[in-house]
Amino acid sequence: MLEFEIIQNANPMTEADRALAFQNLGFGTLFSDHMAVIHWSADKGWHSAQVTARAPFSLDPASSVLHYAQEIFEGMKAYRAADGKVVLFRPDQNAKRFNASARRLAMPELPEEDFLAAIEKLVAVDRKWVPEGNGGSLYLRPFMFANESFLGVRPSKEYIFCVIASPVGPYFKGGAKPVKIWVSEDYTRAAVGGTGAAKCGGNYAASLIAQAEAGKHGCDQVLFLDAAERKWIEELGGMNIFFVFNDGSMVTPPLGTILPGITRNSILTLAKDNNIAVQERPYAFDELQADATSGRLVEAFACGTAAVVAGIGELKHRGGSLTIGTGETGAVTTLLRDKLVGIQTQALADSHGWLHSIPVS
């Protein structure tokens, strides 16, 4: 396991400025004083682990990430309970998924213990940046990119792993109100054999034009169909999706071309805890339209680290729009969200061992 050098920021944000900034938290616009950094090279492996002042990187114009996009990332949160205790939610799963993404993009895997140590040490140093209550949390962004200077098409021989932290409020500005979704029929996110199951920047870049299209139609997010038939529902631009039926059962698209969300996996477990039957199976957009029209489909929700769980009130598409159930966040969505958030904030018992405490430094 790597030893981390801790170098304190000589010019941290003042307590007064941070308190003022915390009064109006957005998402991903405010950053803590420090970052964790580890370097990798073909001859040394992982080395030079530090927690140091957050600062820009200096990149050569020929850095391979700028040309061949070898870049992956994760998203996770640190939460503060009423007693001041700070915890991470299932960080071991983020470590595993990070390495799965690394394998897919021909990048070196970071030992899980070093991934977790980088997170722990950064949060310990910037503990005061974890908001208290009101739906706030410290969003953590571990990422890795290729930084060897060369223009040949091959995996890089040098990489930088880094973790930055951002105190955040709710992902959607409307809070807990249901969101509107645009169904993209022109653009797709991933195909079989592609990088859909990897958390790489290119997947998100490819989704931005569809997200912009959604915005033009007054929607909060975009829903993608499969690339082969443009028939099967896959996932949103940055979240997984679930559907709830009038018999209390649920359906969610299967893994393969979509990201294996940690929140998605947690929802599956919580559904089982609450005797809610869930099928992971292909669900066609035509089937959804028929179910929404007949009243069989009564709820839908999106889930992910950033937004946690967000009810879906309306789906818009080229042919018109569909109201899901009453158009409001439904009872099953609310139940599962409350269970998940309750565990994350330690208001409910963590019977699955999902929480990971940050030691006081």
Coordinates of N, CA, C and O in Angstrom, one line a residue, residues 22 77-88 123 126-134 136-138 344-346:
F22 N -21.3 28.2 1.3 CA -22.2 27.1 1.7 C -23.7 27.5 1.7 O -24.6 26.6 1.7
K77 N -19.9 10.2 -2.9 CA -20.2 11.3 -1.9 C -19.8 10.9 -0.5 O -19.8 9.8 -0.1
A78 N -19.4 12.0 0.2 CA -19.2 11.8 1.7 C -20.3 12.6 2.4 O -20.7 13.7 1.9
Y79 N -20.9 12.0 3.4 CA -22.0 12.5 4.1 C -21.7 12.8 5.6 O -20.9 12.0 6.2
R80 N -22.3 13.8 6.1 CA -22.1 14.1 7.5 C -23.4 13.9 8.3 O -24.4 14.4 7.9
A81 N -23.3 13.1 9.4 CA -24.5 12.8 10.2 C -24.6 13.9 11.2 O -23.8 14.8 11.4
A82 N -25.7 13.9 12.0 CA -26.0 14.9 13.0 C -25.0 14.9 14.1 O -24.7 16.0 14.7
D83 N -24.3 13.7 14.3 CA -23.3 13.7 15.4 C -21.9 14.1 14.9 O -20.9 14.0 15.6
G84 N -21.9 14.6 13.6 CA -20.6 15.0 13.0 C -19.8 13.9 12.3 O -18.8 14.2 11.7
K85 N -20.2 12.7 12.5 CA -19.5 11.6 11.8 C -19.6 11.7 10.3 O -20.7 12.0 9.8
V86 N -18.5 11.5 9.6 CA -18.5 11.5 8.2 C -18.3 10.1 7.6 O -17.4 9.4 8.0
V87 N -19.1 9.8 6.6 CA -19.1 8.5 6.0 C -19.1 8.5 4.5 O -19.6 9.5 3.9
L88 N -18.6 7.5 3.9 CA -18.7 7.3 2.4 C -19.7 6.2 2.2 O -19.9 5.3 3.1
V123 N -10.6 13.4 2.2 CA -11.8 13.8 3.0 C -11.3 14.1 4.4 O -11.9 15.0 5.1
D126 N -9.8 17.6 4.3 CA -10.9 18.6 3.9 C -12.2 18.3 4.6 O -13.3 18.6 4.1
R127 N -12.2 17.7 5.8 CA -13.4 17.3 6.5 C -14.3 18.5 6.7 O -15.6 18.3 6.7
K128 N -13.8 19.7 6.9 CA -14.7 20.9 7.1 C -15.5 21.3 5.9 O -16.4 22.1 6.0
W129 N -15.1 20.7 4.8 CA -15.8 21.0 3.5 C -17.1 20.1 3.3 O -17.8 20.2 2.4
V130 N -17.3 19.1 4.3 CA -18.5 18.3 4.2 C -19.7 19.0 4.8 O -19.7 19.3 6.0
P131 N -20.7 19.4 4.0 CA -21.8 20.2 4.5 C -22.6 19.4 5.6 O -22.6 18.2 5.6
E132 N -23.3 20.2 6.4 CA -24.2 19.6 7.4 C -25.6 19.7 7.0 O -26.1 20.8 6.8
G133 N -26.3 18.6 6.9 CA -27.8 18.5 6.6 C -28.2 19.2 5.4 O -27.4 19.6 4.5
N134 N -29.5 19.4 5.3 CA -30.2 20.1 4.2 C -29.9 19.5 2.8 O -29.9 20.2 1.8
G136 N -27.2 18.4 1.7 CA -25.8 18.7 1.2 C -24.9 17.5 1.4 O -25.1 16.6 2.3
S137 N -23.8 17.4 0.6 CA -22.8 16.3 0.7 C -21.5 16.8 0.1 O -21.5 17.9 -0.6
L138 N -20.5 16.1 0.2 CA -19.2 16.4 -0.4 C -19.1 15.4 -1.6 O -18.8 14.2 -1.4
Q344 N -27.6 6.6 3.9 CA -26.5 7.4 3.5 C -26.2 8.5 4.6 O -25.1 8.8 4.9
T345 N -27.3 9.0 5.2 CA -27.1 10.1 6.2 C -27.2 9.5 7.6 O -27.1 10.3 8.6
Q346 N -27.2 8.2 7.8 CA -27.2 7.5 9.0 C -28.4 7.7 9.9 O -28.4 7.5 11.1

